[in-house]
Each structure stands twice: as structure tokens, then as C-alpha cells.
CSV table of C-alpha atoms and ligand atoms in Angstrom, one decimal:
chain,number,residue,atom,x,y,z
A,26,MET,CA,108.2,110.6,120.7
A,27,THR,CA,111.2,108.3,120.1
A,28,LYS,CA,113.6,109.0,117.2
A,29,VAL,CA,114.1,106.3,114.6
A,30,THR,CA,117.8,106.2,115.4
A,31,GLU,CA,116.9,105.7,119.1
A,32,PHE,CA,114.7,102.7,118.2
A,33,ILE,CA,117.6,101.2,116.4
A,34,THR,CA,120.0,101.8,119.3
A,35,GLN,CA,117.6,100.4,121.8
A,36,ALA,CA,117.1,97.2,119.7
A,37,GLN,CA,120.9,96.5,120.3
A,38,GLY,CA,121.5,94.8,117.0
A,39,LYS,CA,118.1,93.0,116.7
A,40,THR,CA,116.4,93.8,113.3
A,41,LEU,CA,113.2,95.7,113.6
A,42,PHE,CA,110.1,95.7,111.4
A,43,SER,CA,108.5,98.8,109.9
A,44,ILE,CA,106.2,99.8,107.1
A,45,GLU,CA,105.5,102.7,104.7
A,46,ILE,CA,101.9,103.5,103.9
A,47,ILE,CA,100.3,105.8,101.2
A,48,PRO,CA,97.4,108.1,102.0
A,49,PRO,CA,94.2,107.1,100.3
A,50,VAL,CA,93.0,108.7,97.1
A,51,LYS,CA,91.0,111.8,98.0
A,52,GLY,CA,87.4,110.9,99.0
A,53,GLN,CA,88.2,107.3,100.1
A,54,ASN,CA,87.6,106.3,103.7
A,55,ILE,CA,90.6,106.5,106.0
A,56,ASN,CA,89.3,103.5,108.0
A,57,GLU,CA,90.0,101.2,105.0
A,58,LEU,CA,93.6,102.2,105.2
A,59,LEU,CA,93.9,101.8,108.9
A,60,ASN,CA,92.0,98.5,109.0
A,61,GLY,CA,94.1,97.3,106.1
A,62,ILE,CA,97.4,97.7,108.1
A,63,GLU,CA,96.0,96.5,111.4
A,64,PRO,CA,97.2,92.9,110.8
A,65,LEU,CA,100.8,94.3,110.5
A,66,MET,CA,100.6,95.9,113.9
A,67,GLU,CA,100.9,92.4,115.4
A,68,PHE,CA,104.6,92.5,114.3
A,69,LYS,CA,105.2,95.6,116.4
A,70,PRO,CA,106.6,98.2,114.0
A,71,PRO,CA,108.0,100.9,116.2
A,72,PHE,CA,107.4,103.4,113.5
A,73,VAL,CA,105.2,103.8,110.3
A,74,ASP,CA,106.1,106.1,107.4
A,75,VAL,CA,103.4,108.0,105.6
A,76,THR,CA,104.2,109.3,102.2
A,77,TYR,CA,103.5,112.8,100.9
A,78,HIS,CA,102.2,113.5,97.5
A,79,ARG,CA,102.4,116.7,95.6
A,80,GLU,CA,99.5,118.1,93.5
A,81,GLU,CA,99.1,117.1,89.9
A,82,LEU,CA,97.8,119.4,87.2
A,83,ILE,CA,94.6,118.2,85.7
A,84,ASP,CA,92.3,119.6,83.0
A,85,VAL,CA,88.8,120.7,84.0
A,86,VAL,CA,86.1,122.3,81.9
A,87,GLY,CA,85.8,125.9,83.2
A,88,GLN,CA,83.4,128.7,82.5
A,89,GLY,CA,82.3,128.9,78.9
A,90,GLY,CA,83.5,125.4,78.2
A,91,LEU,CA,87.2,126.4,78.3
A,92,ILE,CA,89.6,123.8,79.5
A,93,GLU,CA,91.6,125.0,82.6
A,94,ARG,CA,94.6,123.3,84.2
A,95,ILE,CA,94.3,123.3,87.9
A,96,PRO,CA,96.4,121.7,90.6
A,97,ILE,CA,94.7,118.9,92.5
A,98,ARG,CA,96.3,116.9,95.3
A,99,LYS,CA,95.0,113.3,94.7
A,100,ARG,CA,96.3,111.9,98.0
A,101,PRO,CA,96.0,114.6,100.6
A,102,GLY,CA,96.1,114.1,104.4
A,103,THR,CA,99.6,113.0,105.4
A,104,VAL,CA,99.7,115.0,108.6
A,105,GLY,CA,96.2,114.0,109.6
A,106,ILE,CA,96.9,110.3,108.9
A,107,CYS,CA,100.0,110.5,111.1
A,108,ALA,CA,97.9,111.8,114.0
A,109,ARG,CA,95.3,109.0,113.5
A,110,LEU,CA,98.1,106.4,113.3
A,111,MET,CA,99.6,107.5,116.6
A,112,GLU,CA,96.2,107.7,118.3
A,113,ARG,CA,94.9,104.3,117.1
A,114,PHE,CA,98.0,102.2,117.1
A,115,LYS,CA,100.3,104.0,119.6
A,116,VAL,CA,103.0,103.8,117.0
A,117,ASP,CA,105.4,106.6,116.0
A,118,ALA,CA,104.5,108.1,112.7
A,119,VAL,CA,107.2,109.2,110.3
A,120,PRO,CA,105.8,111.7,107.8
A,121,HIS,CA,107.6,112.2,104.5
A,122,VAL,CA,108.3,115.9,103.8
A,123,ILE,CA,108.9,116.8,100.2
A,124,CYS,CA,110.3,119.8,98.3
A,125,GLY,CA,107.9,119.5,95.3
A,126,GLY,CA,104.8,121.7,95.4
A,127,PHE,CA,105.8,123.6,98.5
A,128,THR,CA,107.3,127.0,99.1
A,129,LYS,CA,109.8,127.2,102.0
A,130,ASP,CA,107.2,129.0,104.1
A,131,GLU,CA,104.6,126.4,103.4
A,132,THR,CA,107.2,123.8,104.5
A,133,GLU,CA,107.9,125.7,107.7
A,134,ASP,CA,104.1,125.6,108.5
A,135,VAL,CA,104.0,121.8,107.9
A,136,LEU,CA,107.0,121.3,110.1
A,137,PHE,CA,105.3,123.3,112.9
A,138,ASP,CA,102.1,121.2,112.5
A,139,LEU,CA,104.3,118.1,113.0
A,140,HIS,CA,106.2,119.6,115.9
A,141,TYR,CA,102.9,120.5,117.6
A,142,LEU,CA,101.7,116.9,117.1
A,143,GLY,CA,104.7,115.7,119.0
A,144,ILE,CA,106.2,114.1,115.9
A,145,ASP,CA,110.0,114.0,116.1
A,146,ASN,CA,110.9,112.1,112.9
A,147,VAL,CA,110.7,113.2,109.3
A,148,LEU,CA,111.9,111.6,106.0
A,149,VAL,CA,113.1,114.4,103.9
A,150,LEU,CA,112.9,114.1,100.2
A,151,ARG,CA,112.9,116.0,97.0
A,152,GLY,CA,109.7,114.3,95.9
A,153,ASP,CA,108.6,112.9,92.6
A,154,PRO,CA,108.2,115.1,89.6
A,155,GLU,CA,104.7,116.1,88.5
A,156,LYS,CA,103.5,113.3,86.3
A,157,SER,CA,102.6,115.7,83.5
A,158,ALA,CA,106.0,117.4,83.6
A,159,GLY,CA,108.2,114.3,83.7
A,160,VAL,CA,111.1,116.3,85.2
A,161,PHE,CA,111.2,117.7,88.7
A,162,LYS,CA,110.6,121.5,88.9
A,163,ALA,CA,110.6,123.3,92.2
A,164,LYS,CA,107.7,125.6,93.1
A,165,LEU,CA,108.7,129.3,93.0
A,166,GLY,CA,110.1,129.9,96.5
A,167,GLY,CA,110.6,126.2,97.1
A,168,HIS,CA,113.5,123.8,97.4
A,169,SER,CA,115.1,122.1,94.4
A,170,TYR,CA,116.9,119.3,96.3
A,171,ALA,CA,116.4,117.3,99.4
A,172,SER,CA,119.7,118.8,100.7
A,173,GLU,CA,118.1,122.3,100.8
A,174,LEU,CA,115.1,121.0,102.8
A,175,ILE,CA,117.5,119.1,105.2
A,176,THR,CA,119.1,122.5,105.9
A,177,GLN,CA,115.7,124.1,106.6
A,178,VAL,CA,114.8,121.3,109.1
A,179,ALA,CA,118.3,121.3,110.7
A,180,ASN,CA,118.0,125.1,111.1
A,181,MET,CA,114.6,124.7,112.8
A,182,ASN,CA,116.3,122.2,115.1
A,183,LYS,CA,118.7,125.0,116.0
A,184,GLY,CA,115.8,127.5,116.5
A,185,ILE,CA,116.5,129.3,113.2
A,186,LEU,CA,113.3,130.1,111.3
A,187,LEU,CA,113.0,131.6,107.8
A,188,HIS,CA,112.1,135.2,108.5
A,189,ALA,CA,112.3,135.4,112.3
A,190,GLU,CA,114.6,138.1,113.6
A,191,THR,CA,115.0,136.4,117.0
A,192,GLU,CA,115.8,132.8,117.8
A,193,ALA,CA,112.7,130.6,118.1
A,194,SER,CA,112.1,127.6,120.4
A,195,HIS,CA,113.8,124.8,118.6
A,196,THR,CA,112.4,121.5,117.2
A,197,ASP,CA,114.2,118.2,117.5
A,198,PHE,CA,113.5,116.3,114.3
A,199,CYS,CA,115.4,113.1,113.5
A,200,ILE,CA,116.0,113.4,109.8
A,201,GLY,CA,115.8,110.4,107.5
A,202,ILE,CA,116.7,110.5,103.8
A,203,ALA,CA,116.5,108.3,100.7
A,204,GLY,CA,119.4,106.4,99.2
A,205,TYR,CA,119.5,104.4,96.0
A,206,PRO,CA,121.5,101.2,95.8
A,207,GLU,CA,120.9,101.1,92.0
A,208,LYS,CA,121.5,104.9,91.5
A,209,HIS,CA,118.9,107.6,91.4
A,210,LEU,CA,117.2,107.9,88.0
A,211,ASP,CA,118.4,111.5,87.4
A,212,ALA,CA,122.0,111.0,88.7
A,213,GLU,CA,124.7,111.3,86.1
A,214,SER,CA,126.6,108.5,87.7
A,215,LEU,CA,126.8,106.5,90.9
A,216,ASP,CA,129.8,108.6,91.9
A,217,THR,CA,127.8,111.9,91.7
A,218,ASP,CA,124.8,110.2,93.4
A,219,PHE,CA,127.2,109.3,96.3
A,220,GLU,CA,128.5,112.9,96.5
A,221,HIS,CA,125.0,114.2,96.9
A,222,LEU,CA,124.2,111.5,99.5
A,223,LYS,CA,127.3,112.4,101.5
A,224,ARG,CA,126.3,116.1,101.4
A,225,LYS,CA,122.8,115.2,102.8
A,226,ILE,CA,124.5,113.4,105.7
A,227,GLU,CA,126.9,116.3,106.3
A,228,LEU,CA,124.0,118.7,106.4
A,229,GLY,CA,122.3,116.8,109.2
A,230,ALA,CA,120.6,113.6,108.0
A,231,ASN,CA,120.6,110.9,110.7
A,232,TYR,CA,119.7,107.8,108.7
A,233,ILE,CA,119.1,106.5,105.2
A,234,VAL,CA,116.2,104.4,103.9
A,235,THR,CA,116.9,102.7,100.6
A,236,GLN,CA,114.8,102.5,97.5
A,237,MET,CA,113.4,98.9,97.1
A,238,PHE,CA,115.8,96.3,95.6
A,239,PHE,CA,115.3,92.6,94.9
A,240,ASP,CA,118.9,91.6,94.9
A,241,ASN,CA,120.5,91.9,98.3
A,242,GLN,CA,124.0,92.2,96.8
A,243,LYS,CA,122.9,95.7,95.6
A,244,TYR,CA,122.2,96.7,99.2
A,245,PHE,CA,125.4,95.1,100.6
A,246,ARG,CA,127.5,97.0,97.9
A,247,PHE,CA,125.6,100.2,98.7
A,248,VAL,CA,126.3,99.8,102.5
A,249,ASP,CA,130.0,99.0,101.8
A,250,ARG,CA,130.4,102.1,99.5
A,251,CYS,CA,128.6,104.3,102.1
A,252,ARG,CA,131.0,103.0,104.8
A,253,SER,CA,134.0,103.6,102.6
A,254,GLU,CA,132.8,107.2,102.0
A,255,GLY,CA,132.7,107.7,105.7
A,256,ILE,CA,128.9,107.5,106.0
A,257,THR,CA,128.2,105.9,109.4
A,258,VAL,CA,124.5,106.4,109.9
A,259,PRO,CA,122.0,103.4,109.9
A,260,ILE,CA,121.0,102.3,106.4
A,261,ILE,CA,117.5,100.8,106.4
A,262,PRO,CA,116.7,98.5,103.5
A,263,GLY,CA,113.4,99.2,101.7
A,264,LEU,CA,111.6,96.1,100.6
A,265,LYS,CA,108.6,95.2,98.5
A,266,PRO,CA,107.5,91.7,97.6
A,267,LEU,CA,106.8,91.2,93.9
A,268,ALA,CA,103.0,90.8,93.5
A,269,THR,CA,102.2,90.7,89.8
A,270,LYS,CA,104.0,89.9,86.5
A,271,ARG,CA,103.4,93.5,85.4
A,272,GLN,CA,105.5,94.9,88.3
A,273,LEU,CA,108.5,93.3,86.6
A,274,THR,CA,108.4,96.1,84.1
A,275,VAL,CA,106.5,98.8,86.0
A,276,LEU,CA,108.7,98.8,89.1
A,277,ALA,CA,111.8,98.5,87.1
A,278,ASP,CA,110.8,101.6,85.0
A,279,ILE,CA,109.5,103.8,87.8
A,280,PHE,CA,112.2,103.0,90.4
A,281,HIS,CA,115.1,102.4,88.0
A,282,LEU,CA,115.9,99.0,89.3
A,283,GLU,CA,116.9,95.6,87.9
A,284,PHE,CA,115.2,92.4,88.8
A,285,PRO,CA,117.5,89.3,89.3
A,286,GLN,CA,117.1,86.9,86.4
A,287,ASP,CA,116.1,84.0,88.7
A,288,LEU,CA,113.2,86.0,90.0
A,289,ILE,CA,112.1,87.0,86.5
A,290,ASP,CA,112.3,83.3,85.4
A,291,GLU,CA,110.2,82.2,88.4
A,292,ALA,CA,107.6,84.8,87.9
A,293,GLN,CA,107.4,84.1,84.1
A,294,LYS,CA,106.7,80.5,84.8
A,295,CYS,CA,103.5,81.4,86.7
A,296,ALA,CA,100.1,81.1,85.1
A,297,THR,CA,98.4,83.6,87.4
A,298,ASP,CA,99.3,86.6,89.4
A,299,LYS,CA,98.2,84.7,92.5
A,300,GLU,CA,101.1,82.4,91.8
A,301,VAL,CA,103.4,85.4,91.2
A,302,ARG,CA,102.4,86.8,94.5
A,303,GLN,CA,103.5,83.5,96.2
A,304,VAL,CA,106.8,83.6,94.3
A,305,GLY,CA,107.2,87.2,95.6
A,306,ILE,CA,106.6,86.2,99.2
A,307,GLU,CA,109.1,83.3,99.0
A,308,TRP,CA,111.7,85.6,97.4
A,309,SER,CA,111.2,88.3,100.0
A,310,ILE,CA,111.5,85.7,102.8
A,311,GLN,CA,114.9,84.7,101.4
A,312,GLN,CA,115.9,88.4,101.2
A,313,CYS,CA,114.8,89.0,104.8
A,314,LYS,CA,116.7,85.9,106.1
A,315,GLU,CA,120.0,87.2,104.5
A,316,LEU,CA,119.4,90.8,105.6
A,317,ILE,CA,118.7,89.8,109.2
A,318,ALA,CA,121.9,87.6,109.2
A,319,TYR,CA,123.8,90.6,107.8
A,320,GLY,CA,122.6,92.8,110.7
A,321,ALA,CA,120.2,95.2,108.8
A,322,PRO,CA,118.8,97.6,111.4
A,323,VAL,CA,115.2,97.5,110.2
A,324,LEU,CA,113.3,95.7,107.4
A,325,HIS,CA,111.1,98.5,106.0
A,326,PHE,CA,108.3,97.3,103.8
A,327,TYR,CA,106.6,99.4,101.1
A,328,THR,CA,103.0,98.3,101.5
A,329,MET,CA,101.6,100.1,98.5
A,330,GLY,CA,98.1,99.6,99.9
A,331,LYS,CA,98.4,95.8,100.4
A,332,SER,CA,99.4,94.0,103.6
A,333,ASP,CA,98.5,90.3,103.3
A,334,ASN,CA,101.8,89.3,101.6
A,335,ILE,CA,103.8,91.4,104.0
A,336,ALA,CA,102.0,89.8,107.0
A,337,GLN,CA,103.0,86.4,105.7
A,338,ILE,CA,106.6,87.5,105.4
A,339,ALA,CA,106.8,89.3,108.7
A,340,GLY,CA,105.1,86.3,110.4
A,341,LYS,CA,108.3,84.3,109.8
A,342,PHE,CA,110.6,86.8,111.6
A,343,PHE,CA,108.8,89.1,114.0
B,426,FAD,P1,117.7,114.4,96.1
B,426,FAD,O1,118.5,113.9,97.2
B,426,FAD,O2,117.5,115.8,96.0
B,426,FAD,O3,118.3,113.8,94.8
B,426,FAD,C1,117.6,114.0,93.5
B,426,FAD,C2,118.6,113.8,92.4
B,426,FAD,O4,119.4,115.0,92.3
B,426,FAD,C3,119.6,112.7,92.5
B,426,FAD,O5,119.8,112.2,91.2
B,426,FAD,C4,120.8,113.3,93.1
B,426,FAD,O6,122.0,112.6,92.7
B,426,FAD,C5,120.8,114.7,92.5
B,426,FAD,N1,121.2,115.8,93.3
B,426,FAD,C6,121.1,115.9,94.6
B,426,FAD,N2,121.6,117.1,95.1
B,426,FAD,C7,122.0,117.7,94.0
B,426,FAD,C8,122.7,119.0,93.7
B,426,FAD,N3,122.9,119.8,94.8
B,426,FAD,N4,123.0,119.3,92.5
B,426,FAD,C9,122.8,118.5,91.5
B,426,FAD,N5,122.2,117.2,91.6
B,426,FAD,C10,121.8,116.9,92.8
B,426,FAD,N6,108.4,110.8,96.6
B,426,FAD,C11,107.4,111.5,96.9
B,426,FAD,O7,106.9,112.3,96.1
B,426,FAD,N7,106.7,111.3,98.1
B,426,FAD,C12,107.2,110.4,99.0
B,426,FAD,O8,106.6,110.3,100.1
B,426,FAD,C13,108.3,109.7,98.7
B,426,FAD,N8,108.9,108.8,99.6
B,426,FAD,C14,110.0,108.1,99.3
B,426,FAD,C15,110.6,107.2,100.2
B,426,FAD,C16,111.8,106.6,99.9
B,426,FAD,C17,112.4,105.7,101.0
B,426,FAD,C18,112.4,106.7,98.7
B,426,FAD,C19,113.7,106.0,98.3
B,426,FAD,C20,111.8,107.5,97.7
B,426,FAD,C21,110.7,108.3,98.0
B,426,FAD,N9,110.1,109.1,97.1
B,426,FAD,C22,109.0,109.9,97.4
B,426,FAD,C23,110.7,109.3,95.8
B,426,FAD,C24,111.7,110.5,95.8
B,426,FAD,O9,111.1,111.7,96.1
B,426,FAD,C25,112.3,110.5,94.4
B,426,FAD,O10,113.1,109.4,94.2
B,426,FAD,C26,113.0,111.8,94.0
B,426,FAD,O11,113.2,111.8,92.6
B,426,FAD,C27,114.4,112.0,94.7
B,426,FAD,O12,114.3,112.3,96.0
B,426,FAD,P2,115.6,112.5,96.9
B,426,FAD,O13,115.1,112.9,98.2
B,426,FAD,O14,116.4,111.3,96.8
B,426,FAD,O15,116.3,113.7,96.1
């Protein structure tokens, strides 16, 4: 399998197209997801990211009518989806690997599954907190920060396993990480966030994918700051076209980002979400034009289960 960084080098400055998909809710048909992204394959993404979701605690009525809290993974199947993607679309899958909900040993098992599948790319993340907890808590015996998980993957790349006494045959994962042009929600300041980002690179990360942003200046400033901090790896912009008026508040809250006033004004003028969707497409096309002119290595779209708007945008460039 080709590494994300190799795809970027091979493109020789040409901007590539890629997407991130989310596993279906447990019980839904995988073919709906695969058929849904099929139109985007026309634009030849060299790789497709697949998110990982930790379990959530839910209340169920147990024996004797007592309420029990049990952990349920609502969107299982990341590794299986990666295998199906590679088989059906002959595309490289980039599974996300998260700290949350995993012990280090469980993580090692997942990494072996990926290695045996021939997957050589992983996006290493801390993971979102459990919804009921609000703040991130590591599982007992698990990692607290993405940096610790990067060390585990980098060690496996050197043939160092958790408990093995002898050196193992080594993996060769290309390690992607997340970066936040508008600061990560939990970070005390942009400065500390950059310190932690730098540390992740020093520990072995090979490229950065940014959180979504709607104002390209945020990405340009982020890249400038990374470069001035000595971070030289590719920085892939993450993009999502606005699709509903509600997203103006929901996305801003969840992802801790600011919408440009011009986009808010255009969306507020719309009578229906169909019109907002069109505004979102046009805004995203403008973002893409600028990002391509700037030399962004890849335009990476968060599909969030929808592909028609992204197909319209990608059709202009790829
Ligand atoms: P980290 O790099 O660990 O940083 C988390 C916070 O801790 C930051 O505020 C950082 O500044 C701070 N920090 C880092 N190291 C230290 C340290 N040593 N001491 C003190 N503070 C520190 N979530 C999922 O659950 N599944 C996914 O598939 C997923 N995919 C994503 C893909 C992308 C491209 C992005 C941008 C995000 C994704 N997320 C996903 C969300 C992500 O998991 C959350 O944003 C999470 O809260 C932070 O993850 P991280 O890897 O950036 O964490």
C-alpha cells in the first residue's frame, strides 16, 4: 500500500482529492455507505479515511427492572470497512486509531489487524470524549493523549511491542495526526496547542490533517505558524461544505470554530436548507480555488454521510 506522504510526493505539487467517511450506525447496511460514496470515486481519491468511534455508556433495563449502564459502540466496524473499501474501490484506506476506549494491548491488536490487511496508513488521534462524560478520560491501561499512541505506533514500526522480550517483525505505518487552525477546544492557548503539535511530529507523525475551517486565512496562518515552528510535514486542509442553517451553531460548538460573517449572512438570507446547501457549495468552491492556488497538498472532505454536495464541488477541480 502507498503511504499518504508518498501520494503527495508522487503528485509533484498537484492538489489531490480525498474524503473521510463515518461507519454506519450499528445494524445499518454497509452497502448504503459504499453506494453513497461511489459517485466520489470518479474524482480518484488515492485514499479514504474511516473514522473510529469509542463506545458510549447507555442505560438499559436489566434483571429485576434495574437500570444498568453498559458500554455500546454505536458505530462499529472501522477495520472491516477499510477492507471492503480497498476491495471494492481499489483505494487505500486510512483508518483512524483512537486512544479513547482502548487499552494499549487492545490498540496493539487493532494495529496488527491493520498490518495484516496490508494497511500502511493510520490517522492517530486521542478521540472524542464519551458524550455522557463531557471530558476525555482514558480507559484504564490506555493512552491519554495522541502523542502516547504515536509512540506506540512508532515503536511497532521499529519492531518494539508492548510486552515482547525479543524484537518483532516491524510494521511500516505512515502516521497522520490532527491539527487545529482555530485551536483545540481543550487547549489552554494556541501556544500550548502548538507545543503539543510539535511534540507529535517529533515523536514520529508524518503529516497533519486539519480540523474543518470556513475561512482560508485560518489555514494559511496555521501553516505559517507550523513552518515557523520548524514543522515541515504536509498539512492537509479538512473541508466541509455548509449544508444547513443549524450547522452554523452546531459545527461552531462541536468543533470550536468561527464562521466568517459573510457566510453567516448568506446562509441567513436563505429561506430553505436547500438554498443553504447551495450557498455552502459555492463557498466551498471558492475555498478550494484559493487552496489549490496556494498549493495545498490534498483537499480532504468530511462527508458526514452525504456526498452529493461534495461531488458538485469536486467536479469543478478533479
Ligand atoms: P491530542 O493531540 O492528544 O490533543 C488533545 C488536547 O490535549 C489538545 O488540547 C492538546 O493541546 C492537549 N495536549 C496534547 N498533548 C498534551 C500533553 N502531553 N499534556 C497536556 N495537554 C496535551 N475523534 C474520534 O473519536 N474519532 C475519529 O475518527 C476522529 N477523527 C478526527 C479526524 C480529524 C482530521 C480531526 C481534526 C479530529 C478527529 N477526531 C476524531 C476528533 C479528535 O479525536 C478530537 O478533536 C480530540 O478531542 C483530540 O484529538 P487529538 O488527536 O488532536 O488529541
